[in-house]
Amino acid sequence: EQLTPADTALNKIKTKETATISQERIQLLENAVQQKRDMVKVERSKFFPELSVGYSRQKMLPYKGLDAFSVGISVPLFCFPQKSRVKQAQVEARIAEWDAEEQRMQLSMTVDELRQTLLQTRATLDYYETAALSEADELRRSALALYNEGETAAADLVQSLKTARDVRSNYVETVRQYNAVLIELELYTN
């Protein structure tokens, strides 16, 4: 009877061939830039007079119905500090645009690199599945047959079995690498 369980750990994850950069990541970068652009508009709006209206209602025992209204207007008298705040907000908006563009480029390069690694790993897996695993099994069978017939020494048998086991071990490691690269690629794509 077979004592080891069936091998289910060597499943390759299915791939999407048309994976593109995640739109959520790009939207996050664009939102950060838009936030900085809105801050420029807020700082520019402080050049204009501001009108404020307020209402409050208090209840203090024994008095009830203490209502208050307030109206105010603020007019900027000095524009020099506000001009520097606007310039600072414009510089921060430009920096945010440059950072977003750099992050987009890095994301694109990372995705391209992962795709290239995935293709290389897939080619290695194809080699293992088409040739190397069957050759390793044949090496193991022939080494055992030669040893059972007495045509080879135990050292040669051990060396042949070790080589066949190393091929199988490398295949398992390649499947693990393939799945890890694919999961990382899916992290960056949609």
Short mmCIF file of N, CA and C in Angstrom, two decimals:
data_model
loop_
_atom_site.label_atom_id
_atom_site.label_comp_id
_atom_site.label_asym_id
_atom_site.label_seq_id
_atom_site.Cartn_x
_atom_site.Cartn_y
_atom_site.Cartn_z
N GLU A 1 0.84 -1.19 0.00
CA GLU A 1 0.00 0.00 0.00
C GLU A 1 0.87 1.25 0.00
N GLN A 2 0.33 2.25 -0.61
CA GLN A 2 1.05 3.52 -0.65
C GLN A 2 0.87 4.24 0.68
N LEU A 3 1.97 4.65 1.29
CA LEU A 3 1.91 5.28 2.60
C LEU A 3 1.89 6.80 2.51
N THR A 4 2.34 7.36 1.43
CA THR A 4 2.36 8.81 1.30
C THR A 4 1.07 9.29 0.65
N PRO A 5 0.57 10.44 1.06
CA PRO A 5 -0.65 10.96 0.45
C PRO A 5 -0.38 11.41 -0.98
N ALA A 6 -1.43 11.51 -1.74
CA ALA A 6 -1.31 11.99 -3.11
C ALA A 6 -0.77 13.41 -3.11
N ASP A 7 0.06 13.73 -4.08
CA ASP A 7 0.72 15.04 -4.15
C ASP A 7 -0.25 16.07 -4.71
N THR A 8 -0.72 16.97 -3.84
CA THR A 8 -1.62 18.04 -4.29
C THR A 8 -0.98 19.40 -4.16
N ALA A 9 0.26 19.48 -3.68
CA ALA A 9 0.92 20.76 -3.44
C ALA A 9 1.51 21.35 -4.72
N LEU A 10 1.54 20.60 -5.80
CA LEU A 10 2.20 21.08 -7.01
C LEU A 10 1.22 21.62 -8.03
N ASN A 11 0.26 22.35 -7.60
CA ASN A 11 -0.71 22.94 -8.52
C ASN A 11 -0.22 24.30 -8.97
N LYS A 12 -0.21 24.51 -10.28
CA LYS A 12 0.14 25.82 -10.80
C LYS A 12 -1.12 26.67 -10.83
N ILE A 13 -0.97 27.92 -10.46
CA ILE A 13 -2.09 28.86 -10.48
C ILE A 13 -2.34 29.25 -11.93
N LYS A 14 -3.59 29.37 -12.30
CA LYS A 14 -3.95 29.78 -13.66
C LYS A 14 -3.63 31.26 -13.84
N THR A 15 -3.21 31.63 -15.04
CA THR A 15 -2.79 33.00 -15.30
C THR A 15 -3.81 33.71 -16.17
N LYS A 16 -3.81 35.04 -16.03
CA LYS A 16 -4.57 35.90 -16.93
C LYS A 16 -3.55 36.50 -17.90
N GLU A 17 -3.75 36.29 -19.16
CA GLU A 17 -2.77 36.75 -20.14
C GLU A 17 -2.84 38.25 -20.37
N THR A 18 -4.00 38.86 -20.12
CA THR A 18 -4.17 40.28 -20.43
C THR A 18 -4.22 41.12 -19.16
N ALA A 19 -3.35 40.82 -18.21
CA ALA A 19 -3.33 41.59 -16.96
C ALA A 19 -2.74 42.97 -17.22
N THR A 20 -3.42 44.00 -16.73
CA THR A 20 -2.94 45.37 -16.86
C THR A 20 -2.76 45.95 -15.47
N ILE A 21 -2.09 47.08 -15.41
CA ILE A 21 -1.84 47.73 -14.12
C ILE A 21 -3.18 48.07 -13.48
N SER A 22 -3.25 47.86 -12.20
CA SER A 22 -4.49 48.05 -11.45
C SER A 22 -4.96 49.50 -11.54
N GLN A 23 -6.21 49.68 -11.95
CA GLN A 23 -6.79 51.02 -12.05
C GLN A 23 -6.96 51.67 -10.68
N GLU A 24 -7.12 50.86 -9.64
CA GLU A 24 -7.25 51.41 -8.29
C GLU A 24 -5.96 52.11 -7.88
N ARG A 25 -4.81 51.50 -8.21
CA ARG A 25 -3.52 52.12 -7.87
C ARG A 25 -3.34 53.43 -8.64
N ILE A 26 -3.68 53.42 -9.92
CA ILE A 26 -3.54 54.65 -10.71
C ILE A 26 -4.49 55.72 -10.19
N GLN A 27 -5.70 55.33 -9.81
CA GLN A 27 -6.66 56.29 -9.28
C GLN A 27 -6.17 56.88 -7.96
N LEU A 28 -5.52 56.09 -7.13
CA LEU A 28 -4.96 56.62 -5.88
C LEU A 28 -3.91 57.68 -6.16
N LEU A 29 -3.06 57.43 -7.14
CA LEU A 29 -2.03 58.42 -7.50
C LEU A 29 -2.68 59.70 -8.03
N GLU A 30 -3.69 59.55 -8.87
CA GLU A 30 -4.37 60.73 -9.42
C GLU A 30 -5.12 61.50 -8.34
N ASN A 31 -5.67 60.80 -7.37
CA ASN A 31 -6.37 61.47 -6.27
C ASN A 31 -5.41 62.29 -5.42
N ALA A 32 -4.20 61.78 -5.20
CA ALA A 32 -3.22 62.54 -4.42
C ALA A 32 -2.83 63.82 -5.15
N VAL A 33 -2.66 63.73 -6.46
CA VAL A 33 -2.33 64.92 -7.25
C VAL A 33 -3.49 65.90 -7.23
N GLN A 34 -4.70 65.41 -7.40
CA GLN A 34 -5.88 66.29 -7.40
C GLN A 34 -6.05 66.98 -6.06
N GLN A 35 -5.72 66.30 -4.98
CA GLN A 35 -5.81 66.91 -3.66
C GLN A 35 -4.86 68.11 -3.55
N LYS A 36 -3.65 67.97 -4.08
CA LYS A 36 -2.70 69.09 -4.04
C LYS A 36 -3.16 70.23 -4.93
N ARG A 37 -3.76 69.91 -6.07
CA ARG A 37 -4.28 70.97 -6.95
C ARG A 37 -5.43 71.71 -6.27
N ASP A 38 -6.26 70.97 -5.54
CA ASP A 38 -7.36 71.62 -4.82
C ASP A 38 -6.83 72.52 -3.71
N MET A 39 -5.72 72.15 -3.12
CA MET A 39 -5.13 73.01 -2.07
C MET A 39 -4.67 74.35 -2.66
N VAL A 40 -4.20 74.34 -3.91
CA VAL A 40 -3.83 75.60 -4.58
C VAL A 40 -5.07 76.47 -4.73
N LYS A 41 -6.19 75.87 -5.11
CA LYS A 41 -7.43 76.64 -5.26
C LYS A 41 -7.90 77.19 -3.92
N VAL A 42 -7.74 76.41 -2.86
CA VAL A 42 -8.14 76.88 -1.53
C VAL A 42 -7.29 78.08 -1.11
N GLU A 43 -5.99 77.98 -1.34
CA GLU A 43 -5.11 79.09 -0.97
C GLU A 43 -5.41 80.33 -1.80
N ARG A 44 -5.75 80.16 -3.07
CA ARG A 44 -6.11 81.31 -3.90
C ARG A 44 -7.41 81.94 -3.44
N SER A 45 -8.32 81.13 -2.95
CA SER A 45 -9.61 81.67 -2.52
C SER A 45 -9.48 82.55 -1.28
N LYS A 46 -8.39 82.44 -0.58
CA LYS A 46 -8.20 83.25 0.63
C LYS A 46 -7.84 84.70 0.32
N PHE A 47 -7.65 85.02 -0.96
CA PHE A 47 -7.43 86.42 -1.35
C PHE A 47 -8.73 87.22 -1.28
N PHE A 48 -9.85 86.53 -1.37
CA PHE A 48 -11.14 87.19 -1.41
C PHE A 48 -11.70 87.35 0.00
N PRO A 49 -12.60 88.32 0.19
CA PRO A 49 -13.22 88.47 1.51
C PRO A 49 -14.07 87.24 1.85
N GLU A 50 -14.09 86.92 3.13
CA GLU A 50 -14.87 85.78 3.59
C GLU A 50 -16.05 86.27 4.41
N LEU A 51 -17.17 85.66 4.20
CA LEU A 51 -18.38 85.98 4.94
C LEU A 51 -18.72 84.78 5.79
N SER A 52 -18.99 85.01 7.06
CA SER A 52 -19.34 83.90 7.95
C SER A 52 -20.65 84.22 8.65
N VAL A 53 -21.49 83.20 8.77
CA VAL A 53 -22.78 83.32 9.44
C VAL A 53 -22.87 82.18 10.42
N GLY A 54 -23.32 82.46 11.63
CA GLY A 54 -23.42 81.41 12.63
C GLY A 54 -24.70 81.52 13.44
N TYR A 55 -25.09 80.40 14.00
CA TYR A 55 -26.28 80.34 14.84
C TYR A 55 -25.96 79.40 15.98
N SER A 56 -26.35 79.78 17.19
CA SER A 56 -26.16 78.89 18.34
C SER A 56 -27.38 78.96 19.24
N ARG A 57 -27.63 77.85 19.88
CA ARG A 57 -28.78 77.75 20.78
C ARG A 57 -28.27 77.11 22.06
N GLN A 58 -28.52 77.77 23.17
CA GLN A 58 -28.07 77.25 24.46
C GLN A 58 -29.26 77.02 25.38
N LYS A 59 -29.05 76.11 26.29
CA LYS A 59 -30.07 75.85 27.29
C LYS A 59 -29.34 75.79 28.63
N MET A 60 -29.56 76.82 29.44
CA MET A 60 -28.96 76.87 30.78
C MET A 60 -30.09 77.07 31.77
N LEU A 61 -30.24 76.14 32.67
CA LEU A 61 -31.33 76.24 33.63
C LEU A 61 -31.14 77.45 34.52
N PRO A 62 -32.03 78.23 34.81
CA PRO A 62 -33.47 78.21 34.56
C PRO A 62 -33.82 78.90 33.25
N TYR A 63 -32.85 79.32 32.47
CA TYR A 63 -33.16 80.05 31.24
C TYR A 63 -33.21 79.08 30.07
N LYS A 64 -34.18 79.29 29.22
CA LYS A 64 -34.31 78.48 28.02
C LYS A 64 -34.42 79.42 26.83
N GLY A 65 -34.06 78.89 25.67
CA GLY A 65 -34.22 79.68 24.45
C GLY A 65 -33.20 80.78 24.30
N LEU A 66 -31.98 80.54 24.73
CA LEU A 66 -30.92 81.52 24.52
C LEU A 66 -30.36 81.33 23.11
N ASP A 67 -30.91 82.03 22.18
CA ASP A 67 -30.51 81.91 20.78
C ASP A 67 -29.59 83.07 20.43
N ALA A 68 -28.61 82.77 19.56
CA ALA A 68 -27.69 83.82 19.14
C ALA A 68 -27.38 83.65 17.66
N PHE A 69 -27.29 84.77 16.98
CA PHE A 69 -26.90 84.81 15.58
C PHE A 69 -25.65 85.64 15.51
N SER A 70 -24.75 85.24 14.60
CA SER A 70 -23.54 86.06 14.39
C SER A 70 -23.26 86.13 12.90
N VAL A 71 -22.85 87.28 12.47
CA VAL A 71 -22.50 87.52 11.07
C VAL A 71 -21.16 88.23 11.09
N GLY A 72 -20.26 87.77 10.21
CA GLY A 72 -18.95 88.41 10.17
C GLY A 72 -18.39 88.45 8.77
N ILE A 73 -17.48 89.36 8.56
CA ILE A 73 -16.79 89.46 7.28
C ILE A 73 -15.32 89.70 7.59
N SER A 74 -14.47 89.01 6.85
CA SER A 74 -13.03 89.23 7.02
C SER A 74 -12.46 89.60 5.67
N VAL A 75 -11.69 90.66 5.67
CA VAL A 75 -11.09 91.17 4.44
C VAL A 75 -9.58 91.09 4.60
N PRO A 76 -8.87 90.43 3.67
CA PRO A 76 -7.42 90.37 3.77
C PRO A 76 -6.81 91.75 3.49
N LEU A 77 -5.93 92.18 4.38
CA LEU A 77 -5.29 93.48 4.22
C LEU A 77 -3.90 93.35 3.60
N PHE A 78 -3.19 92.29 3.94
CA PHE A 78 -1.85 92.07 3.40
C PHE A 78 -1.87 90.80 2.54
N CYS A 79 -1.39 90.92 1.32
CA CYS A 79 -1.44 89.79 0.39
C CYS A 79 -0.12 89.04 0.28
N PHE A 80 0.96 89.59 0.80
CA PHE A 80 2.27 88.96 0.63
C PHE A 80 2.36 87.58 1.29
N PRO A 81 1.90 87.41 2.52
CA PRO A 81 1.97 86.05 3.10
C PRO A 81 1.11 85.05 2.33
N GLN A 82 -0.02 85.52 1.84
CA GLN A 82 -0.91 84.61 1.11
C GLN A 82 -0.31 84.23 -0.24
N LYS A 83 0.39 85.17 -0.88
CA LYS A 83 1.04 84.85 -2.15
C LYS A 83 2.08 83.75 -1.96
N SER A 84 2.82 83.83 -0.87
CA SER A 84 3.83 82.79 -0.64
C SER A 84 3.16 81.44 -0.34
N ARG A 85 2.01 81.46 0.33
CA ARG A 85 1.29 80.20 0.58
C ARG A 85 0.78 79.60 -0.73
N VAL A 86 0.32 80.46 -1.65
CA VAL A 86 -0.14 79.97 -2.96
C VAL A 86 1.03 79.37 -3.73
N LYS A 87 2.18 80.03 -3.72
CA LYS A 87 3.35 79.50 -4.42
C LYS A 87 3.80 78.17 -3.81
N GLN A 88 3.75 78.11 -2.50
CA GLN A 88 4.11 76.86 -1.83
C GLN A 88 3.15 75.73 -2.22
N ALA A 89 1.87 76.03 -2.29
CA ALA A 89 0.88 75.02 -2.69
C ALA A 89 1.10 74.60 -4.14
N GLN A 90 1.48 75.56 -5.01
CA GLN A 90 1.76 75.21 -6.41
C GLN A 90 2.98 74.30 -6.52
N VAL A 91 4.01 74.60 -5.74
CA VAL A 91 5.20 73.75 -5.75
C VAL A 91 4.86 72.34 -5.24
N GLU A 92 4.08 72.27 -4.19
CA GLU A 92 3.68 70.96 -3.66
C GLU A 92 2.84 70.18 -4.68
N ALA A 93 2.01 70.89 -5.44
CA ALA A 93 1.21 70.23 -6.48
C ALA A 93 2.12 69.68 -7.58
N ARG A 94 3.13 70.46 -7.98
CA ARG A 94 4.07 69.99 -9.00
C ARG A 94 4.85 68.78 -8.50
N ILE A 95 5.29 68.84 -7.25
CA ILE A 95 6.02 67.71 -6.67
C ILE A 95 5.14 66.47 -6.64
N ALA A 96 3.88 66.64 -6.29
CA ALA A 96 2.94 65.50 -6.27
C ALA A 96 2.77 64.91 -7.67
N GLU A 97 2.72 65.77 -8.69
CA GLU A 97 2.61 65.28 -10.07
C GLU A 97 3.85 64.48 -10.45
N TRP A 98 5.03 64.99 -10.11
CA TRP A 98 6.27 64.28 -10.43
C TRP A 98 6.35 62.95 -9.69
N ASP A 99 5.96 62.97 -8.42
CA ASP A 99 5.96 61.72 -7.63
C ASP A 99 5.00 60.69 -8.22
N ALA A 100 3.83 61.15 -8.62
CA ALA A 100 2.85 60.23 -9.20
C ALA A 100 3.36 59.65 -10.51
N GLU A 101 4.00 60.48 -11.32
CA GLU A 101 4.55 59.98 -12.58
C GLU A 101 5.68 58.98 -12.33
N GLU A 102 6.51 59.27 -11.36
CA GLU A 102 7.60 58.34 -11.02
C GLU A 102 7.04 57.02 -10.50
N GLN A 103 6.03 57.08 -9.67
CA GLN A 103 5.43 55.85 -9.14
C GLN A 103 4.75 55.05 -10.25
N ARG A 104 4.12 55.74 -11.21
CA ARG A 104 3.52 55.04 -12.36
C ARG A 104 4.60 54.32 -13.16
N MET A 105 5.72 55.01 -13.40
CA MET A 105 6.80 54.39 -14.16
C MET A 105 7.39 53.20 -13.40
N GLN A 106 7.58 53.35 -12.09
CA GLN A 106 8.12 52.24 -11.30
C GLN A 106 7.15 51.07 -11.28
N LEU A 107 5.88 51.36 -11.17
CA LEU A 107 4.87 50.30 -11.20
C LEU A 107 4.88 49.58 -12.54
N SER A 108 4.98 50.34 -13.61
CA SER A 108 5.03 49.74 -14.94
C SER A 108 6.28 48.88 -15.11
N MET A 109 7.41 49.37 -14.63
CA MET A 109 8.65 48.60 -14.74
C MET A 109 8.58 47.33 -13.89
N THR A 110 7.98 47.42 -12.70
CA THR A 110 7.84 46.24 -11.85
C THR A 110 6.95 45.20 -12.51
N VAL A 111 5.85 45.65 -13.10
CA VAL A 111 4.94 44.71 -13.77
C VAL A 111 5.64 44.06 -14.97
N ASP A 112 6.39 44.85 -15.75
CA ASP A 112 7.11 44.28 -16.89
C ASP A 112 8.16 43.27 -16.44
N GLU A 113 8.86 43.60 -15.37
CA GLU A 113 9.87 42.69 -14.83
C GLU A 113 9.23 41.39 -14.33
N LEU A 114 8.10 41.51 -13.65
CA LEU A 114 7.41 40.31 -13.17
C LEU A 114 6.90 39.46 -14.33
N ARG A 115 6.41 40.12 -15.37
CA ARG A 115 5.96 39.36 -16.55
C ARG A 115 7.11 38.60 -17.19
N GLN A 116 8.28 39.27 -17.27
CA GLN A 116 9.45 38.62 -17.85
C GLN A 116 9.88 37.43 -16.99
N THR A 117 9.89 37.61 -15.68
CA THR A 117 10.24 36.52 -14.78
C THR A 117 9.23 35.38 -14.90
N LEU A 118 7.96 35.71 -15.04
CA LEU A 118 6.93 34.70 -15.20
C LEU A 118 7.14 33.89 -16.48
N LEU A 119 7.49 34.58 -17.57
CA LEU A 119 7.75 33.87 -18.83
C LEU A 119 8.95 32.93 -18.70
N GLN A 120 10.00 33.40 -18.05
CA GLN A 120 11.18 32.55 -17.86
C GLN A 120 10.86 31.34 -16.99
N THR A 121 10.12 31.58 -15.92
CA THR A 121 9.77 30.48 -15.02
C THR A 121 8.84 29.50 -15.73
N ARG A 122 7.93 30.00 -16.54
CA ARG A 122 7.03 29.13 -17.30
C ARG A 122 7.81 28.27 -18.29
N ALA A 123 8.83 28.87 -18.92
CA ALA A 123 9.66 28.09 -19.85
C ALA A 123 10.42 27.00 -19.10
N THR A 124 10.91 27.31 -17.93
CA THR A 124 11.60 26.30 -17.12
C THR A 124 10.64 25.19 -16.72
N LEU A 125 9.43 25.56 -16.33
CA LEU A 125 8.43 24.54 -15.98
C LEU A 125 8.10 23.65 -17.17
N ASP A 126 7.98 24.26 -18.34
CA ASP A 126 7.70 23.47 -19.54
C ASP A 126 8.82 22.46 -19.80
N TYR A 127 10.08 22.90 -19.59
CA TYR A 127 11.20 21.98 -19.77
C TYR A 127 11.11 20.82 -18.78
N TYR A 128 10.83 21.14 -17.52
CA TYR A 128 10.71 20.07 -16.52
C TYR A 128 9.59 19.11 -16.88
N GLU A 129 8.44 19.66 -17.29
CA GLU A 129 7.28 18.81 -17.55
C GLU A 129 7.42 18.00 -18.83
N THR A 130 8.12 18.52 -19.82
CA THR A 130 8.24 17.78 -21.07
C THR A 130 9.41 16.82 -21.09
N ALA A 131 10.51 17.17 -20.41
CA ALA A 131 11.70 16.33 -20.54
C ALA A 131 12.31 15.90 -19.21
N ALA A 132 12.61 16.82 -18.36
CA ALA A 132 13.45 16.54 -17.19
C ALA A 132 12.80 15.56 -16.21
N LEU A 133 11.52 15.69 -15.94
CA LEU A 133 10.88 14.77 -14.98
C LEU A 133 10.82 13.35 -15.52
N SER A 134 10.51 13.20 -16.79
CA SER A 134 10.48 11.84 -17.36
C SER A 134 11.88 11.24 -17.42
N GLU A 135 12.89 12.07 -17.70
CA GLU A 135 14.27 11.57 -17.70
C GLU A 135 14.71 11.18 -16.29
N ALA A 136 14.31 11.96 -15.29
CA ALA A 136 14.66 11.62 -13.92
C ALA A 136 14.00 10.31 -13.49
N ASP A 137 12.74 10.12 -13.87
CA ASP A 137 12.06 8.86 -13.55
C ASP A 137 12.73 7.68 -14.26
N GLU A 138 13.11 7.90 -15.50
CA GLU A 138 13.81 6.84 -16.25
C GLU A 138 15.17 6.54 -15.63
N LEU A 139 15.88 7.57 -15.19
CA LEU A 139 17.17 7.38 -14.52
C LEU A 139 16.99 6.57 -13.24
N ARG A 140 15.96 6.88 -12.47
CA ARG A 140 15.71 6.16 -11.24
C ARG A 140 15.38 4.69 -11.53
N ARG A 141 14.50 4.46 -12.51
CA ARG A 141 14.13 3.09 -12.86
C ARG A 141 15.32 2.29 -13.37
N SER A 142 16.09 2.90 -14.25
CA SER A 142 17.23 2.16 -14.80
C SER A 142 18.30 1.91 -13.74
N ALA A 143 18.51 2.88 -12.84
CA ALA A 143 19.50 2.67 -11.77
C ALA A 143 19.06 1.54 -10.85
N LEU A 144 17.76 1.50 -10.51
CA LEU A 144 17.27 0.41 -9.67
C LEU A 144 17.35 -0.94 -10.39
N ALA A 145 17.05 -0.94 -11.69
CA ALA A 145 17.13 -2.18 -12.46
C ALA A 145 18.56 -2.68 -12.55
N LEU A 146 19.50 -1.77 -12.83
CA LEU A 146 20.91 -2.16 -12.89
C LEU A 146 21.42 -2.65 -11.55
N TYR A 147 21.00 -2.01 -10.48
CA TYR A 147 21.45 -2.44 -9.16
C TYR A 147 20.86 -3.81 -8.81
N ASN A 148 19.58 -4.02 -9.12
CA ASN A 148 18.95 -5.31 -8.84
C ASN A 148 19.59 -6.45 -9.65
N GLU A 149 20.07 -6.14 -10.85
CA GLU A 149 20.74 -7.15 -11.66
C GLU A 149 22.19 -7.32 -11.26
N GLY A 150 22.70 -6.43 -10.40
CA GLY A 150 24.07 -6.53 -9.93
C GLY A 150 25.08 -5.93 -10.87
N GLU A 151 24.65 -5.10 -11.80
CA GLU A 151 25.57 -4.52 -12.78
C GLU A 151 26.15 -3.18 -12.33
N THR A 152 25.69 -2.65 -11.21
CA THR A 152 26.21 -1.36 -10.72
C THR A 152 26.40 -1.44 -9.21
N ALA A 153 27.24 -0.56 -8.71
CA ALA A 153 27.53 -0.53 -7.28
C ALA A 153 26.49 0.32 -6.55
N ALA A 154 26.48 0.17 -5.23
CA ALA A 154 25.52 0.92 -4.41
C ALA A 154 25.80 2.42 -4.48
N ALA A 155 27.05 2.80 -4.61
CA ALA A 155 27.40 4.22 -4.70
C ALA A 155 26.81 4.83 -5.97
N ASP A 156 26.88 4.09 -7.08
CA ASP A 156 26.28 4.60 -8.32
C ASP A 156 24.76 4.70 -8.22
N LEU A 157 24.16 3.72 -7.52
CA LEU A 157 22.71 3.76 -7.30
C LEU A 157 22.32 4.98 -6.48
N VAL A 158 23.07 5.22 -5.41
CA VAL A 158 22.77 6.38 -4.56
C VAL A 158 22.95 7.67 -5.34
N GLN A 159 24.00 7.76 -6.15
CA GLN A 159 24.23 8.96 -6.95
C GLN A 159 23.11 9.18 -7.96
N SER A 160 22.65 8.11 -8.60
CA SER A 160 21.57 8.23 -9.59
C SER A 160 20.26 8.61 -8.91
N LEU A 161 19.98 8.01 -7.77
CA LEU A 161 18.76 8.36 -7.04
C LEU A 161 18.81 9.80 -6.54
N LYS A 162 19.99 10.24 -6.10
CA LYS A 162 20.14 11.63 -5.64
C LYS A 162 19.92 12.60 -6.80
N THR A 163 20.44 12.27 -7.97
CA THR A 163 20.25 13.13 -9.14
C THR A 163 18.77 13.22 -9.51
N ALA A 164 18.09 12.08 -9.51
CA ALA A 164 16.65 12.07 -9.83
C ALA A 164 15.86 12.85 -8.79
N ARG A 165 16.23 12.70 -7.51
CA ARG A 165 15.54 13.45 -6.45
C ARG A 165 15.81 14.95 -6.57
N ASP A 166 17.04 15.32 -6.95
CA ASP A 166 17.36 16.74 -7.12
C ASP A 166 16.57 17.36 -8.26
N VAL A 167 16.37 16.61 -9.33
CA VAL A 167 15.56 17.12 -10.44
C VAL A 167 14.13 17.36 -9.97
N ARG A 168 13.58 16.41 -9.25
CA ARG A 168 12.22 16.55 -8.73
C ARG A 168 12.13 17.72 -7.74
N SER A 169 13.13 17.85 -6.89
CA SER A 169 13.17 18.95 -5.92
C SER A 169 13.25 20.31 -6.63
N ASN A 170 14.06 20.39 -7.67
CA ASN A 170 14.16 21.64 -8.44
C ASN A 170 12.84 21.96 -9.13
N TYR A 171 12.15 20.93 -9.58
CA TYR A 171 10.84 21.15 -10.20
C TYR A 171 9.86 21.72 -9.18
N VAL A 172 9.84 21.16 -7.99
CA VAL A 172 8.94 21.66 -6.94
C VAL A 172 9.28 23.12 -6.61
N GLU A 173 10.56 23.45 -6.52
CA GLU A 173 10.97 24.83 -6.24
C GLU A 173 10.57 25.76 -7.38
N THR A 174 10.65 25.29 -8.61
CA THR A 174 10.26 26.12 -9.75
C THR A 174 8.76 26.37 -9.75
N VAL A 175 7.97 25.37 -9.38
CA VAL A 175 6.52 25.57 -9.26
C VAL A 175 6.22 26.60 -8.18
N ARG A 176 6.93 26.52 -7.06
CA ARG A 176 6.74 27.49 -5.99
C ARG A 176 7.09 28.90 -6.47
N GLN A 177 8.22 29.04 -7.18
CA GLN A 177 8.62 30.35 -7.69
C GLN A 177 7.59 30.88 -8.69
N TYR A 178 7.11 30.01 -9.54
CA TYR A 178 6.10 30.41 -10.54
C TYR A 178 4.86 30.95 -9.85
N ASN A 179 4.37 30.23 -8.85
CA ASN A 179 3.17 30.67 -8.14
C ASN A 179 3.42 31.98 -7.38
N ALA A 180 4.61 32.11 -6.78
CA ALA A 180 4.93 33.34 -6.04
C ALA A 180 4.99 34.54 -6.98
N VAL A 181 5.61 34.38 -8.14
CA VAL A 181 5.70 35.49 -9.10
C VAL A 181 4.30 35.84 -9.62
N LEU A 182 3.49 34.83 -9.86
CA LEU A 182 2.14 35.08 -10.35
C LEU A 182 1.29 35.82 -9.32
N ILE A 183 1.42 35.45 -8.06
CA ILE A 183 0.68 36.14 -7.00
C ILE A 183 1.14 37.58 -6.88
N GLU A 184 2.45 37.80 -6.96
CA GLU A 184 2.96 39.18 -6.89
C GLU A 184 2.51 40.00 -8.09
N LEU A 185 2.46 39.38 -9.26
CA LEU A 185 1.97 40.07 -10.44
C LEU A 185 0.51 40.44 -10.30
N GLU A 186 -0.29 39.56 -9.73
CA GLU A 186 -1.71 39.86 -9.52
C GLU A 186 -1.90 40.97 -8.47
N LEU A 187 -0.91 41.13 -7.60
CA LEU A 187 -0.98 42.22 -6.62
C LEU A 187 -0.93 43.58 -7.30
N TYR A 188 -0.14 43.67 -8.37
CA TYR A 188 0.02 44.94 -9.07
C TYR A 188 -0.96 45.13 -10.22
N THR A 189 -1.63 44.07 -10.63
CA THR A 189 -2.54 44.17 -11.76
C THR A 189 -3.96 43.86 -11.32
N ASN A 190 -4.89 44.08 -12.22
CA ASN A 190 -6.29 43.78 -11.88
C ASN A 190 -6.74 42.51 -12.53
#
